[in-house]
Amino acid sequence: MTIQHTPTLDLAHLREQVTGDVLTPDDDGYDDARRLAYGGLDPRPAVIVRVRDADDVRAALAFARETGLEVAVRSGGHSSVGYGTSAGGLVVDVRGLTGLEVDPVRRVAWAGAGVTTGEYTAAVAPHGLATGFGDMGTVGLSGITLSGGVGLLARKHGLTIDSLLAAEVVTADGRVLTVDAEHHPDLFWGLRGGGGNLGVVTRLQLRLHDVRSFLGGLLVLPATAPVVAGVVDLALRAPRELTVIASVMPCPPMPFLPPEAHGRPVVLATVAWAGDPDEGRRVVDGLRALGTPVADLVAPQPYAALFPQMPAPPDPAPSALGRTLLRDSVDEATAGQVLDWIAASPGPMRVVQVRVLGGAVADVPPDATAYAHRDAPMMLNVASMYTDPGDRAAVHVAVTAMADRLRQGRPGAYVAFLGDEGPDGVRAAYPGGTWDRLAALKRRYDPENVFHLNQNVPPA
C-alpha cells in the first residue's frame, strides 16, 4: 500500500483505540518521528503509532491486519537498512514505552522497550548495578536485547540475553504474553537472539550485576600491526573480568585527542574491567605497554561513565555500510591487511572493529538461546560511513571485499550487525538446528510473517 492510500484509512477509529499519538504525513511531528539514526533512507510511512502500552500495540496490529498495511517496529532506529520503518506502511513506535522499575535488593529491573541503553544504565548506576548491553547509549533496549547484546560486560556477565529473565510480548494475532523460562519457554528461547521475528516486545525484566568495583575508559594507541595484534591477543588471554572492544580507524577529531593525531590510524579501545581494580590496573598496563598511548582515559570510575549522553545526530545523518563476521585470531599479517584497508578505503570514516568474546559468553551451551555462536573467540565488524549517495557503490565494494578477506572459514554472523546480506546472511546468523527451531516458532507465532521487516526467518 502506498502513501496515496492514506486518505481512505479510518484513522479516527484507530485514534479511538490507542492512547498514544497517531501520526500521518499531515501531522506536526511526523518528519521527526520517521527520522532514523542513519542517512540514505527517506521512508514515508502511512501511519506512525507511538504506543504507550501493550494494548496500543494490539490495536495497531489489528488496524494493520484490517487495512493490509505492512508492519514495521521502531525502537532505537539504528538499523542500517531501515527495518524500523516502512514506506507506505504502519510503524509501531515503542520509544514511548519508557517505564523503568528497579529492585536493587533482588537485583532485577523491569524496563519498557523504548528505554535506551544509556538511560537504563544511568538509572541503575546509583545502586552500583548494571546490565551489559553494547557500547552506545542511544540504542533501544529491545532491539539490542532481542539480537543478543554483545557489550562491555560480555566476558564477565555474558550477553544481554543471558541477563534476560522475562519479557512481555505482543504476538502477531494480538495476544499479550509474559514469557520466561517456565511460561512459554519456547518463545522465551526464540526471543533471546531471534531478533524481531516473533513479536513486539513491550517490557523486559533484566538481571542486574554488581559493578561497584570497576575500571574502564578509552585507551587510544597508535595503530601498527604489532599493536593491533597485541591488543587482541592480550584481550583474549586476559581474565574474564576484562572486555575490550577495539576499533582500528583513522583518529577521529575528538577534543581529548591531540590535533596532530587526527586522521592517523589508531586503535581506539574501549576497556572495561569488572573486578578488583589493582589486578585490573596490572592487566591494563599490559595494553598500555604495547605502544605510547595517544590518549589514556582508563581509570577507576562508574561503569555508567562509559555510556555518556550523546549529542543529537547531525542532519543529514551519515549513511553506513557494514559487514560482520567471526574469527579465531588476529595475527600481525591480518592486522597489516586491516591497516592497508584503513589507509586506502573510500569514505570519510572507516573502521574494523574487534569485539573479543569468550568468558561468560562461552559458558552458555550453543543451543540454550537463539544466539548460537557461543564458541567464537571474537567478532569483527568492517564498516564505513559516507555522506554522498554517489559514494555508496564504491564503499559497498570496499567493505564487502575487506570482510571477505578477513573470513577464516569460520561460518557465522551476528544478527544485530547484519546489513543487506539477504537470506544467506540470516542463515549465517542462525546455523543448523537454530534456524530450524526459529522457523518452527515463526510458524507457530507469526505464520503470515507479519514481522518480516527484520533479518527475517520465514515460517517453516
CSV table of C-alpha atoms in Angstrom, one decimal:
chain,number,residue,atom,x,y,z
A,1,MET,CA,0.0,0.0,0.0
A,2,THR,CA,1.4,3.4,-0.9
A,3,ILE,CA,1.2,6.8,0.7
A,4,GLN,CA,-1.6,7.9,-1.7
A,5,HIS,CA,-4.0,5.5,0.0
A,6,THR,CA,-3.7,7.2,3.4
A,7,PRO,CA,-7.0,9.3,3.0
A,8,THR,CA,-9.0,6.1,2.8
A,9,LEU,CA,-7.8,4.8,6.2
A,10,ASP,CA,-10.2,5.1,9.1
A,11,LEU,CA,-7.7,6.9,11.3
A,12,ALA,CA,-10.5,8.2,13.5
A,13,HIS,CA,-11.2,4.7,14.6
A,14,LEU,CA,-7.5,3.9,15.1
A,15,ARG,CA,-7.1,7.1,17.3
A,16,GLU,CA,-10.1,5.9,19.4
A,17,GLN,CA,-8.4,2.6,20.0
A,18,VAL,CA,-5.0,3.8,21.2
A,19,THR,CA,-3.8,6.2,23.9
A,20,GLY,CA,-0.6,7.2,22.1
A,21,ASP,CA,-0.2,9.5,19.2
A,22,VAL,CA,-1.2,8.5,15.7
A,23,LEU,CA,0.8,10.5,13.1
A,24,THR,CA,0.4,10.8,9.3
A,25,PRO,CA,2.2,12.9,6.8
A,26,ASP,CA,-0.2,15.8,7.5
A,27,ASP,CA,0.6,15.9,11.3
A,28,ASP,CA,3.1,18.0,13.1
A,29,GLY,CA,6.0,15.9,14.3
A,30,TYR,CA,5.7,13.3,11.6
A,31,ASP,CA,9.0,14.1,10.0
A,32,ASP,CA,10.8,13.9,13.3
A,33,ALA,CA,9.1,10.7,14.2
A,34,ARG,CA,10.1,9.0,10.9
A,35,ARG,CA,13.8,10.0,11.1
A,36,LEU,CA,16.3,7.2,11.5
A,37,ALA,CA,19.7,7.1,13.0
A,38,TYR,CA,21.4,6.6,9.7
A,39,GLY,CA,21.0,8.6,6.5
A,40,GLY,CA,20.5,7.4,3.0
A,41,LEU,CA,16.9,6.4,3.8
A,42,ASP,CA,13.9,8.6,3.4
A,43,PRO,CA,10.9,6.4,4.1
A,44,ARG,CA,7.4,7.9,4.4
A,45,PRO,CA,5.1,5.6,6.4
A,46,ALA,CA,1.4,6.0,6.0
A,47,VAL,CA,0.9,5.8,9.8
A,48,ILE,CA,3.2,6.0,12.8
A,49,VAL,CA,1.6,4.8,16.1
A,50,ARG,CA,3.5,6.0,19.2
A,51,VAL,CA,2.3,3.3,21.5
A,52,ARG,CA,2.1,3.7,25.3
A,53,ASP,CA,1.3,0.2,26.3
A,54,ALA,CA,0.7,-3.3,25.1
A,55,ASP,CA,-2.9,-2.6,24.4
A,56,ASP,CA,-1.8,0.1,22.0
A,57,VAL,CA,0.4,-2.4,20.2
A,58,ARG,CA,-2.6,-4.8,19.9
A,59,ALA,CA,-4.7,-2.1,18.4
A,60,ALA,CA,-2.1,-1.0,15.9
A,61,LEU,CA,-1.5,-4.6,14.8
A,62,ALA,CA,-5.3,-5.1,14.4
A,63,PHE,CA,-5.5,-2.0,12.3
A,64,ALA,CA,-2.7,-3.2,10.1
A,65,ARG,CA,-4.5,-6.5,9.6
A,66,GLU,CA,-7.7,-4.8,8.7
A,67,THR,CA,-6.1,-2.4,6.2
A,68,GLY,CA,-3.4,-4.6,4.8
A,69,LEU,CA,-0.6,-2.2,5.8
A,70,GLU,CA,2.9,-3.5,6.2
A,71,VAL,CA,4.1,-3.5,9.8
A,72,ALA,CA,7.4,-2.2,11.0
A,73,VAL,CA,8.6,-2.0,14.6
A,74,ARG,CA,10.6,1.0,15.6
A,75,SER,CA,12.8,1.3,18.7
A,76,GLY,CA,16.2,2.9,18.5
A,77,GLY,CA,16.1,3.2,14.7
A,78,HIS,CA,19.7,2.0,14.3
A,79,SER,CA,19.1,-0.5,11.5
A,80,SER,CA,21.4,0.5,8.7
A,81,VAL,CA,18.9,-0.9,6.2
A,82,GLY,CA,15.9,0.8,7.7
A,83,TYR,CA,14.0,-2.1,9.1
A,84,GLY,CA,12.4,0.2,11.8
A,85,THR,CA,10.2,1.8,9.2
A,86,SER,CA,8.1,1.0,6.1
A,87,ALA,CA,7.4,3.2,3.1
A,88,GLY,CA,3.6,3.4,3.0
A,89,GLY,CA,3.2,1.1,5.9
A,90,LEU,CA,2.4,1.3,9.6
A,91,VAL,CA,5.2,1.9,12.2
A,92,VAL,CA,4.7,0.6,15.7
A,93,ASP,CA,6.9,3.1,17.5
A,94,VAL,CA,7.8,1.8,21.0
A,95,ARG,CA,10.0,4.7,22.1
A,96,GLY,CA,7.3,5.9,24.4
A,97,LEU,CA,7.5,2.8,26.5
A,98,THR,CA,9.9,4.3,29.0
A,99,GLY,CA,8.8,2.8,32.3
A,100,LEU,CA,11.6,1.6,34.5
A,101,GLU,CA,11.2,-0.2,37.8
A,102,VAL,CA,14.4,-1.1,39.7
A,103,ASP,CA,14.6,-3.5,42.6
A,104,PRO,CA,18.2,-3.1,43.9
A,105,VAL,CA,17.7,-5.7,46.6
A,106,ARG,CA,16.7,-8.5,44.2
A,107,ARG,CA,18.9,-7.0,41.5
A,108,VAL,CA,16.3,-7.0,38.8
A,109,ALA,CA,14.7,-4.3,36.7
A,110,TRP,CA,11.6,-4.1,34.5
A,111,ALA,CA,12.2,-1.7,31.6
A,112,GLY,CA,10.0,-0.5,28.8
A,113,ALA,CA,11.1,-1.4,25.3
A,114,GLY,CA,11.6,2.3,24.5
A,115,VAL,CA,14.2,2.9,27.2
A,116,THR,CA,17.7,3.4,25.7
A,117,THR,CA,20.7,1.6,27.0
A,118,GLY,CA,22.2,4.9,28.2
A,119,GLU,CA,19.0,5.8,30.1
A,120,TYR,CA,18.8,2.4,31.7
A,121,THR,CA,22.5,2.4,32.7
A,122,ALA,CA,22.3,5.9,34.2
A,123,ALA,CA,19.1,4.9,36.2
A,124,VAL,CA,20.6,1.8,37.8
A,125,ALA,CA,24.1,3.3,38.4
A,126,PRO,CA,23.3,4.9,41.8
A,127,HIS,CA,22.8,1.4,43.1
A,128,GLY,CA,26.2,0.3,41.8
A,129,LEU,CA,24.5,-2.1,39.4
A,130,ALA,CA,24.4,-2.6,35.6
A,131,THR,CA,23.2,-4.9,32.9
A,132,GLY,CA,25.6,-5.4,30.0
A,133,PHE,CA,24.4,-4.0,26.6
A,134,GLY,CA,26.6,-2.8,23.8
A,135,ASP,CA,28.8,0.2,23.8
A,136,MET,CA,26.5,3.0,22.6
A,137,GLY,CA,23.9,4.8,24.9
A,138,THR,CA,21.4,5.7,22.1
A,139,VAL,CA,20.5,2.2,21.2
A,140,GLY,CA,17.0,1.0,22.1
A,141,LEU,CA,16.8,-1.6,24.8
A,142,SER,CA,14.5,-4.0,23.0
A,143,GLY,CA,16.5,-4.1,19.7
A,144,ILE,CA,19.9,-4.9,21.3
A,145,THR,CA,18.4,-7.4,23.7
A,146,LEU,CA,16.5,-9.4,21.1
A,147,SER,CA,19.6,-9.6,19.0
A,148,GLY,CA,21.8,-10.9,21.7
A,149,GLY,CA,23.7,-7.9,23.2
A,150,VAL,CA,27.5,-8.1,22.7
A,151,GLY,CA,28.8,-5.4,25.0
A,152,LEU,CA,31.3,-4.2,27.6
A,153,LEU,CA,30.4,-6.7,30.3
A,154,ALA,CA,30.2,-9.7,27.9
A,155,ARG,CA,33.2,-11.7,29.1
A,156,LYS,CA,32.3,-11.2,32.8
A,157,HIS,CA,28.5,-11.4,32.7
A,158,GLY,CA,27.6,-12.8,29.3
A,159,LEU,CA,25.4,-11.3,26.6
A,160,THR,CA,22.4,-9.2,27.4
A,161,ILE,CA,20.1,-12.2,26.6
A,162,ASP,CA,21.9,-14.1,29.4
A,163,SER,CA,20.5,-11.5,31.8
A,164,LEU,CA,17.0,-11.5,30.3
A,165,LEU,CA,14.6,-13.0,32.9
A,166,ALA,CA,11.3,-12.3,31.3
A,167,ALA,CA,9.5,-10.3,28.6
A,168,GLU,CA,6.1,-9.0,27.8
A,169,VAL,CA,5.4,-9.6,24.1
A,170,VAL,CA,2.5,-8.9,21.7
A,171,THR,CA,2.2,-11.6,19.1
A,172,ALA,CA,1.0,-11.2,15.5
A,173,ASP,CA,-2.5,-12.3,16.4
A,174,GLY,CA,-2.8,-9.8,19.2
A,175,ARG,CA,-2.1,-11.9,22.3
A,176,VAL,CA,-0.2,-10.3,25.1
A,177,LEU,CA,2.1,-12.9,26.7
A,178,THR,CA,4.5,-12.7,29.6
A,179,VAL,CA,7.2,-15.2,28.8
A,180,ASP,CA,10.1,-16.6,30.9
A,181,ALA,CA,11.8,-19.9,31.4
A,182,GLU,CA,8.6,-21.5,32.8
A,183,HIS,CA,5.9,-19.7,30.8
A,184,HIS,CA,6.0,-20.1,27.0
A,185,PRO,CA,9.7,-21.3,27.3
A,186,ASP,CA,9.9,-22.0,23.5
A,187,LEU,CA,9.1,-18.3,22.8
A,188,PHE,CA,11.5,-17.2,25.5
A,189,TRP,CA,14.2,-19.3,23.8
A,190,GLY,CA,13.5,-17.6,20.5
A,191,LEU,CA,13.4,-14.0,21.9
A,192,ARG,CA,16.9,-14.5,23.2
A,193,GLY,CA,18.7,-13.8,19.9
A,194,GLY,CA,16.0,-14.2,17.4
A,195,GLY,CA,15.6,-10.5,16.6
A,196,GLY,CA,12.2,-9.1,15.9
A,197,ASN,CA,10.8,-12.2,14.2
A,198,LEU,CA,8.4,-13.4,16.9
A,199,GLY,CA,6.5,-10.4,18.2
A,200,VAL,CA,6.6,-6.9,19.6
A,201,VAL,CA,8.3,-6.8,23.0
A,202,THR,CA,6.9,-4.1,25.2
A,203,ARG,CA,8.7,-4.8,28.5
A,204,LEU,CA,11.8,-6.7,29.6
A,205,GLN,CA,12.9,-8.0,33.0
A,206,LEU,CA,16.6,-8.0,33.3
A,207,ARG,CA,19.1,-9.2,35.9
A,208,LEU,CA,21.4,-6.5,37.4
A,209,HIS,CA,25.1,-7.1,38.2
A,210,ASP,CA,27.3,-5.5,40.8
A,211,VAL,CA,29.7,-3.1,39.1
A,212,ARG,CA,30.8,-1.1,42.1
A,213,SER,CA,34.4,-2.3,41.5
A,214,PHE,CA,35.0,-1.1,38.0
A,215,LEU,CA,37.9,0.2,35.9
A,216,GLY,CA,37.4,1.4,32.4
A,217,GLY,CA,37.5,4.0,29.7
A,218,LEU,CA,39.1,4.7,26.3
A,219,LEU,CA,42.7,3.8,25.6
A,220,VAL,CA,43.9,5.1,22.2
A,221,LEU,CA,47.1,3.6,20.8
A,222,PRO,CA,48.9,4.3,17.5
A,223,ALA,CA,47.9,1.5,15.1
A,224,THR,CA,50.7,-0.6,13.9
A,225,ALA,CA,50.4,-4.3,13.0
A,226,PRO,CA,52.1,-5.4,16.3
A,227,VAL,CA,50.0,-3.1,18.4
A,228,VAL,CA,46.7,-4.3,16.8
A,229,ALA,CA,47.6,-8.0,17.1
A,230,GLY,CA,48.9,-7.4,20.6
A,231,VAL,CA,45.7,-5.8,21.8
A,232,VAL,CA,43.6,-8.6,20.5
A,233,ASP,CA,45.9,-11.3,21.9
A,234,LEU,CA,46.1,-9.8,25.3
A,235,ALA,CA,42.3,-9.3,25.5
A,236,LEU,CA,41.8,-12.9,24.5
A,237,ARG,CA,44.2,-14.3,27.2
A,238,ALA,CA,43.1,-11.9,29.9
A,239,PRO,CA,40.9,-12.9,32.8
A,240,ARG,CA,37.2,-12.7,32.1
A,241,GLU,CA,36.9,-9.6,34.1
A,242,LEU,CA,38.3,-7.8,31.1
A,243,THR,CA,36.2,-7.0,28.0
A,244,VAL,CA,37.8,-5.0,25.1
A,245,ILE,CA,36.1,-3.5,22.1
A,246,ALA,CA,38.9,-2.3,19.8
A,247,SER,CA,38.3,-0.2,16.7
A,248,VAL,CA,41.0,0.3,14.2
A,249,MET,CA,40.3,3.5,12.4
A,250,PRO,CA,41.6,7.0,11.4
A,251,CYS,CA,41.9,9.0,14.6
A,252,PRO,CA,38.6,11.0,14.9
A,253,PRO,CA,38.7,14.7,15.8
A,254,MET,CA,37.7,14.2,19.4
A,255,PRO,CA,38.5,17.1,21.8
A,256,PHE,CA,40.7,15.0,24.1
A,257,LEU,CA,42.9,13.8,21.2
A,258,PRO,CA,45.8,15.9,20.0
A,259,PRO,CA,45.2,17.6,16.7
A,260,GLU,CA,48.4,16.1,15.2
A,261,ALA,CA,46.9,12.6,15.7
A,262,HIS,CA,43.7,13.4,13.8
A,263,GLY,CA,43.4,11.2,10.7
A,264,ARG,CA,46.3,8.9,11.6
A,265,PRO,CA,45.5,5.2,12.2
A,266,VAL,CA,44.8,4.4,15.8
A,267,VAL,CA,43.4,1.6,17.9
A,268,LEU,CA,40.5,3.2,19.8
A,269,ALA,CA,40.0,0.6,22.6
A,270,THR,CA,37.1,0.7,25.0
A,271,VAL,CA,38.4,-1.1,28.0
A,272,ALA,CA,36.1,-2.5,30.7
A,273,TRP,CA,37.4,-4.3,33.8
A,274,ALA,CA,34.7,-5.6,36.2
A,275,GLY,CA,36.7,-6.8,39.2
A,276,ASP,CA,39.5,-5.9,41.6
A,277,PRO,CA,40.9,-2.6,40.5
A,278,ASP,CA,44.5,-3.4,41.4
A,279,GLU,CA,44.5,-6.6,39.3
A,280,GLY,CA,42.7,-4.6,36.6
A,281,ARG,CA,45.5,-2.0,36.6
A,282,ARG,CA,48.1,-4.7,36.1
A,283,VAL,CA,46.2,-6.2,33.2
A,284,VAL,CA,45.5,-2.8,31.5
A,285,ASP,CA,49.2,-1.9,32.0
A,286,GLY,CA,49.9,-4.7,29.5
A,287,LEU,CA,47.8,-2.9,26.9
A,288,ARG,CA,49.5,0.4,27.7
A,289,ALA,CA,52.9,-1.2,27.2
A,290,LEU,CA,52.1,-2.1,23.6
A,291,GLY,CA,52.6,1.5,22.4
A,292,THR,CA,52.8,5.0,23.6
A,293,PRO,CA,49.2,6.0,24.2
A,294,VAL,CA,47.7,8.8,22.2
A,295,ALA,CA,45.2,9.2,25.0
A,296,ASP,CA,44.6,7.2,28.2
A,297,LEU,CA,41.2,7.7,29.9
A,298,VAL,CA,41.2,4.3,31.6
A,299,ALA,CA,40.6,4.8,35.4
A,300,PRO,CA,38.5,3.7,38.3
A,301,GLN,CA,35.1,5.2,37.5
A,302,PRO,CA,31.4,4.3,37.4
A,303,TYR,CA,30.5,1.8,34.7
A,304,ALA,CA,27.9,4.3,33.6
A,305,ALA,CA,30.7,6.8,32.6
A,306,LEU,CA,31.2,4.6,29.5
A,307,PHE,CA,27.7,5.5,28.3
A,308,PRO,CA,27.8,9.3,28.2
A,309,GLN,CA,25.0,11.4,27.0
A,310,MET,CA,25.3,11.5,23.2
A,311,PRO,CA,24.8,14.7,21.1
A,312,ALA,CA,21.9,14.8,18.6
A,313,PRO,CA,23.0,13.2,15.3
A,314,PRO,CA,23.9,15.5,12.5
A,315,ASP,CA,21.3,16.4,9.9
A,316,PRO,CA,21.6,15.0,7.4
A,317,ALA,CA,22.8,11.9,9.2
A,318,PRO,CA,25.7,10.0,7.6
A,319,SER,CA,25.0,6.7,5.8
A,320,ALA,CA,26.7,3.5,6.9
A,321,LEU,CA,27.6,0.2,5.4
A,322,GLY,CA,28.9,-2.8,7.3
A,323,ARG,CA,29.7,-6.5,7.3
A,324,THR,CA,30.0,-8.8,10.3
A,325,LEU,CA,32.0,-12.0,10.8
A,326,LEU,CA,33.5,-14.3,13.4
A,327,ARG,CA,37.2,-15.1,13.8
A,328,ASP,CA,39.5,-17.2,15.9
A,329,SER,CA,42.5,-14.8,16.0
A,330,VAL,CA,44.2,-11.7,14.6
A,331,ASP,CA,47.9,-12.0,13.9
A,332,GLU,CA,50.3,-9.3,12.6
A,333,ALA,CA,49.7,-10.3,9.0
A,334,THR,CA,46.0,-9.8,9.4
A,335,ALA,CA,46.5,-6.6,11.2
A,336,GLY,CA,48.6,-5.4,8.4
A,337,GLN,CA,45.7,-6.1,5.9
A,338,VAL,CA,43.4,-4.1,8.2
A,339,LEU,CA,45.7,-1.1,8.2
A,340,ASP,CA,46.2,-1.2,4.5
A,341,TRP,CA,42.4,-1.2,4.1
A,342,ILE,CA,42.0,1.7,6.5
A,343,ALA,CA,44.6,3.7,4.5
A,344,ALA,CA,43.1,3.0,1.1
A,345,SER,CA,39.4,2.6,1.6
A,346,PRO,CA,36.9,5.3,0.4
A,347,GLY,CA,34.7,7.0,2.9
A,348,PRO,CA,35.4,9.7,5.4
A,349,MET,CA,35.3,7.3,8.3
A,350,ARG,CA,36.1,3.6,8.1
A,351,VAL,CA,36.7,1.1,10.8
A,352,VAL,CA,37.5,-2.6,11.5
A,353,GLN,CA,36.2,-3.3,15.0
A,354,VAL,CA,37.1,-6.3,17.1
A,355,ARG,CA,34.9,-7.4,19.9
A,356,VAL,CA,36.7,-10.0,22.0
A,357,LEU,CA,34.4,-12.7,23.3
A,358,GLY,CA,34.9,-15.9,25.4
A,359,GLY,CA,34.5,-15.9,29.1
A,360,ALA,CA,30.8,-15.9,30.3
A,361,VAL,CA,29.6,-15.8,26.7
A,362,ALA,CA,31.1,-19.3,26.1
A,363,ASP,CA,29.8,-20.7,29.3
A,364,VAL,CA,26.3,-21.0,27.9
A,365,PRO,CA,25.5,-24.0,25.6
A,366,PRO,CA,25.1,-23.0,22.0
A,367,ASP,CA,21.5,-24.4,21.9
A,368,ALA,CA,20.4,-22.7,25.0
A,369,THR,CA,19.4,-19.5,23.2
A,370,ALA,CA,18.9,-18.4,19.6
A,371,TYR,CA,22.4,-16.9,19.7
A,372,ALA,CA,24.3,-19.9,18.6
A,373,HIS,CA,27.9,-18.7,18.2
A,374,ARG,CA,29.0,-19.3,21.8
A,375,ASP,CA,32.4,-20.7,21.0
A,376,ALA,CA,33.5,-17.8,18.7
A,377,PRO,CA,36.6,-16.1,20.3
A,378,MET,CA,35.9,-12.8,18.6
A,379,MET,CA,33.6,-10.8,16.3
A,380,LEU,CA,34.8,-8.5,13.6
A,381,ASN,CA,32.8,-5.7,12.0
A,382,VAL,CA,34.0,-3.9,8.9
A,383,ALA,CA,32.2,-0.6,8.4
A,384,SER,CA,32.4,2.7,6.5
A,385,MET,CA,30.3,5.8,6.7
A,386,TYR,CA,29.7,8.2,3.8
A,387,THR,CA,27.7,11.3,3.1
A,388,ASP,CA,27.4,11.5,-0.7
A,389,PRO,CA,25.0,8.8,-2.1
A,390,GLY,CA,27.2,8.7,-5.1
A,391,ASP,CA,29.9,7.1,-3.0
A,392,ARG,CA,27.7,4.2,-1.9
A,393,ALA,CA,28.7,1.7,-4.7
A,394,ALA,CA,32.5,2.2,-4.1
A,395,VAL,CA,32.1,1.9,-0.3
A,396,HIS,CA,30.0,-1.2,-0.7
A,397,VAL,CA,32.6,-2.9,-2.8
A,398,ALA,CA,35.4,-1.9,-0.4
A,399,VAL,CA,33.6,-3.0,2.7
A,400,THR,CA,32.5,-6.3,1.2
A,401,ALA,CA,35.9,-7.2,-0.2
A,402,MET,CA,37.6,-6.5,3.1
A,403,ALA,CA,35.1,-8.6,5.1
A,404,ASP,CA,35.6,-11.5,2.6
A,405,ARG,CA,39.4,-11.1,3.0
A,406,LEU,CA,39.1,-11.4,6.8
A,407,ARG,CA,37.0,-14.5,6.9
A,408,GLN,CA,38.9,-17.6,8.2
A,409,GLY,CA,36.4,-20.2,7.1
A,410,ARG,CA,34.6,-19.9,10.5
A,411,PRO,CA,30.9,-19.5,9.5
A,412,GLY,CA,28.6,-17.2,11.4
A,413,ALA,CA,27.4,-13.7,11.8
A,414,TYR,CA,25.8,-11.5,14.5
A,415,VAL,CA,22.3,-10.6,13.6
A,416,ALA,CA,22.4,-7.1,15.1
A,417,PHE,CA,25.2,-6.1,12.7
A,418,LEU,CA,23.8,-7.7,9.5
A,419,GLY,CA,23.0,-5.2,6.8
A,420,ASP,CA,21.7,-6.1,3.3
A,421,GLU,CA,23.3,-9.5,3.0
A,422,GLY,CA,19.9,-11.1,2.4
A,423,PRO,CA,18.8,-14.7,3.3
A,424,ASP,CA,22.4,-16.0,3.2
A,425,GLY,CA,23.4,-13.6,5.9
A,426,VAL,CA,20.5,-14.5,8.1
A,427,ARG,CA,21.3,-18.2,7.7
A,428,ALA,CA,24.8,-17.5,8.8
A,429,ALA,CA,23.5,-15.8,12.0
A,430,TYR,CA,21.2,-18.9,12.7
A,431,PRO,CA,23.1,-22.0,11.7
A,432,GLY,CA,21.7,-25.6,11.5
A,433,GLY,CA,19.2,-26.5,14.2
A,434,THR,CA,18.9,-22.9,15.4
A,435,TRP,CA,17.4,-21.9,12.1
A,436,ASP,CA,15.0,-24.9,12.1
A,437,ARG,CA,13.8,-24.2,15.6
A,438,LEU,CA,13.3,-20.5,14.9
A,439,ALA,CA,11.4,-21.3,11.7
A,440,ALA,CA,9.1,-23.6,13.6
A,441,LEU,CA,8.5,-20.9,16.2
A,442,LYS,CA,7.8,-18.4,13.4
A,443,ARG,CA,5.1,-20.8,12.0
A,444,ARG,CA,3.5,-21.0,15.4
A,445,TYR,CA,3.6,-17.4,16.5
A,446,ASP,CA,3.7,-15.5,13.1
A,447,PRO,CA,2.5,-17.8,10.4
A,448,GLU,CA,1.8,-15.0,8.0
A,449,ASN,CA,5.2,-13.4,8.5
A,450,VAL,CA,3.7,-10.1,9.7
A,451,PHE,CA,7.0,-9.3,11.3
A,452,HIS,CA,9.2,-9.5,8.2
A,453,LEU,CA,10.9,-6.2,8.3
A,454,ASN,CA,13.9,-7.6,10.1
A,455,GLN,CA,16.7,-10.1,9.4
A,456,ASN,CA,13.9,-12.4,8.6
A,457,VAL,CA,13.3,-16.1,9.4
A,458,PRO,CA,10.3,-17.1,7.3
A,459,PRO,CA,7.8,-19.5,8.8
A,460,ALA,CA,8.7,-23.2,8.3
